[in-house]
Coordinates of C-alpha atoms in Angstrom, one line a residue:
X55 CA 35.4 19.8 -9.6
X56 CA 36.2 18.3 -12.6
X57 CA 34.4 17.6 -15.7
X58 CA 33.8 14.4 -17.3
X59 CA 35.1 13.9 -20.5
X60 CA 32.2 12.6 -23.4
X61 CA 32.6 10.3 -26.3
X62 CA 33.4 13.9 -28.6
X63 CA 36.3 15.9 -28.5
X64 CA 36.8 18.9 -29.9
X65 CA 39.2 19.9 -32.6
X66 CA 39.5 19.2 -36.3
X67 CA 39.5 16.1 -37.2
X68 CA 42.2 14.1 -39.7
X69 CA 39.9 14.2 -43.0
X70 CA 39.0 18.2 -41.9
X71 CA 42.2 19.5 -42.0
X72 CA 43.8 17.7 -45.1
X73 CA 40.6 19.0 -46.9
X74 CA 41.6 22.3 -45.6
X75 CA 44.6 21.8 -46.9
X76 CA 43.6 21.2 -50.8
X77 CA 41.4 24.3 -50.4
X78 CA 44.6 26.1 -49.7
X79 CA 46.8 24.4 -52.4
X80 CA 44.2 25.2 -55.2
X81 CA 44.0 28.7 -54.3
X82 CA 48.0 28.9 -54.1
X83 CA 48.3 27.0 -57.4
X84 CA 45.7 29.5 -59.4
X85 CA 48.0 32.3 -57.8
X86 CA 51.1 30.8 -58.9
X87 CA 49.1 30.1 -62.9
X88 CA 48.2 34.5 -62.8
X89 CA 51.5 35.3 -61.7
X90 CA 53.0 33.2 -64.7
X91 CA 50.6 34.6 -66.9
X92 CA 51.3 38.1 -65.8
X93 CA 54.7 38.0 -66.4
X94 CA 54.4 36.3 -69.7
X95 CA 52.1 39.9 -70.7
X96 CA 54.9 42.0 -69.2
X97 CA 57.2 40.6 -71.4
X98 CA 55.0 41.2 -74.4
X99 CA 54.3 44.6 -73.3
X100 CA 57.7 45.7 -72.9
X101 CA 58.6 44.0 -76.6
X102 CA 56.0 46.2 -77.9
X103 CA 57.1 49.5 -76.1
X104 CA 60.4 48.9 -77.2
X105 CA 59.5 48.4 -80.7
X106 CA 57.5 51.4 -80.7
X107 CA 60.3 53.3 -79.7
X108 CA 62.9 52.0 -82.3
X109 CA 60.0 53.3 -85.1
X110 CA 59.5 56.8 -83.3
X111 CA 63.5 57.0 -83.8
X112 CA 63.0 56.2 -86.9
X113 CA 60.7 58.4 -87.8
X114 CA 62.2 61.1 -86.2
X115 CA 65.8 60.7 -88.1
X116 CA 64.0 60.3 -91.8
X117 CA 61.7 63.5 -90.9
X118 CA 64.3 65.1 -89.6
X119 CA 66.1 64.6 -93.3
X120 CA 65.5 66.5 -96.5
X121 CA 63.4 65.9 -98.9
X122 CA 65.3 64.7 -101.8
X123 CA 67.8 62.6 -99.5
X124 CA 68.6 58.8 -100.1
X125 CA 67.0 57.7 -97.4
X126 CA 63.8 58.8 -98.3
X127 CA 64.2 57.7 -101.9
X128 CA 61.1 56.4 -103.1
X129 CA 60.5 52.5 -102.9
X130 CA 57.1 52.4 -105.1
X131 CA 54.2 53.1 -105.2
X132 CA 51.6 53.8 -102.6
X133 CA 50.0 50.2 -103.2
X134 CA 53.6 48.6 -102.8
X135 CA 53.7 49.9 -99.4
X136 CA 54.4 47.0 -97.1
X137 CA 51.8 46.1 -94.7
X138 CA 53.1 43.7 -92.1
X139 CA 56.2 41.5 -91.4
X140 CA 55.4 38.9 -94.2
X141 CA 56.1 41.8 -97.1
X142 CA 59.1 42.9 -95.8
X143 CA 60.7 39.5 -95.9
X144 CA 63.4 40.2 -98.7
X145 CA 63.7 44.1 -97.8
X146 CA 66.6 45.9 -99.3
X147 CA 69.4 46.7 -96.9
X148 CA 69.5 50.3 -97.2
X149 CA 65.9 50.3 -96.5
X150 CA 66.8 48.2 -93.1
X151 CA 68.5 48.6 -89.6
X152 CA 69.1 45.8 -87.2
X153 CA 69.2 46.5 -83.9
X154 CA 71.7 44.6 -81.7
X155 CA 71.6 47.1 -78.9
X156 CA 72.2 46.0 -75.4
X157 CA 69.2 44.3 -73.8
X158 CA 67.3 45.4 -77.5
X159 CA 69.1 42.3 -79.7
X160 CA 66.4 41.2 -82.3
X161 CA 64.6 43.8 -83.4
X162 CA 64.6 44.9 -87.1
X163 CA 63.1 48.3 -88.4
X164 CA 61.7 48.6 -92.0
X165 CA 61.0 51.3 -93.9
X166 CA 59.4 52.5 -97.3
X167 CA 58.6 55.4 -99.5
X168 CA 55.9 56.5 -101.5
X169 CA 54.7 59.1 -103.5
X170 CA 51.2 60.4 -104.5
X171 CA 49.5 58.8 -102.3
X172 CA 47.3 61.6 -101.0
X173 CA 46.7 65.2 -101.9
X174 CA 47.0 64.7 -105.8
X175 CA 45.9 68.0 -106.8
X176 CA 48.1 70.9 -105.7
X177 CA 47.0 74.1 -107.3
X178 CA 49.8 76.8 -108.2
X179 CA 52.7 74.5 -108.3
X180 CA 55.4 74.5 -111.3
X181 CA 56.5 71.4 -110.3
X182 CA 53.2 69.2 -109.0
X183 CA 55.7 66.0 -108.5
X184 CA 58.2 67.8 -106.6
X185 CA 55.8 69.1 -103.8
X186 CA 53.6 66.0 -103.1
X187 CA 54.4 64.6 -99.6
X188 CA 55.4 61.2 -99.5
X189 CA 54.2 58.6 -97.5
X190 CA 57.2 56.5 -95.1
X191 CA 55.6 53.3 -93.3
X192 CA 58.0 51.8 -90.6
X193 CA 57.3 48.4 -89.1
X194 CA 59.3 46.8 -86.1
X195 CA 60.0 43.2 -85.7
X196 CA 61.5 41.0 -83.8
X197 CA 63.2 37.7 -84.5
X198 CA 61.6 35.3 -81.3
X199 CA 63.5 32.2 -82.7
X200 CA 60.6 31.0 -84.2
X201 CA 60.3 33.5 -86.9
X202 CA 60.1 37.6 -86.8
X203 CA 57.1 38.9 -84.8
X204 CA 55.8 41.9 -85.7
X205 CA 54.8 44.7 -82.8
X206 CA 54.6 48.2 -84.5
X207 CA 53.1 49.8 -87.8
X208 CA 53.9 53.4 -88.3
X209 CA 53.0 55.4 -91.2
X210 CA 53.7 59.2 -91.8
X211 CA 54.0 62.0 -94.0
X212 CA 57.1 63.9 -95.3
X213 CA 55.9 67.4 -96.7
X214 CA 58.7 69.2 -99.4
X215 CA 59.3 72.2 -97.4
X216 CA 60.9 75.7 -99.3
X217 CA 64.0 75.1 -96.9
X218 CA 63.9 71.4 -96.9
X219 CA 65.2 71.4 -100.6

């Protein structure tokens, strides 16, 4: 026996699917807008990783040096110690290293010396001056085109050891 077809039939209709449709494109478009957006971090990340290993290389090479060598000549004093990309615009050259290293093209490290700026009083010293530690700050940049972006501040201490002279 066969049935007899009504008025309704079933399926989606025309106006049903393509609002099925925009429901679908929305969602694909906001997962297109986070991937974008999580690419763009990666990219920031990484510059910042690699800045923060050019200034642990640097630190390591002017700890690694003796006290009284040129690099780790004194640039002034403790309140002259730059503090972010802006004060190191007109940096001496000795005092600088460009990287142009590969895939690491851009980057600049800075660094500066100071002395007395903490542990003033030494007791049983002959030569107080000579035995204060001095104070190195590195900063990273990198040049994005639209001026240098700074991504790492590092500041250590450089103690006069007995051998170190």
């Amino acid at each position: 026996m066969k049935k007899k077809r009504t008025g309704q039939e079933e399926g989606f209709t025309l106006i049903e699917t393509i609002i099925a449709m925009a429901i679908f494109t929305i969602g694909i478009l906001g997962l297109f807008g986070m991937q974008t957006a999580a690419i763009k971090e990666n990219l920031a990340a990484n510059s910042i990783s690699t800045s923060s290993t050019w200034a642990a290389d640097r630190v390591e090479a002017l700890l690694s040096l003796k006290y009284t060598d040129d690099d780790l000549a004194v640039t002034g004093a403790c309140s002259a110690l730059p503090d972010s990309a802006a004060d190191v615009a007109n940096w001496p050259a000795d005092k600088t290293q460009i990287i142009n290293n590969g895939n690491h093209v851009g980057y600049t490290v800075y660094w500066a010396v100071a002395k007395d700026c903490t542990l003033t009083d030494i007791p049983n010293t002959t030569d107080e001056n000579e035995q204060k530690p001095k104070t190195l700050r590195i900063i990273v940049t990198r040049d994005t085109g639209s001026g240098a972006e700074e991504l790492a501040v590092f500041t250590y201490m450089k103690q006069n050891g007995k051998a170190d002279n």
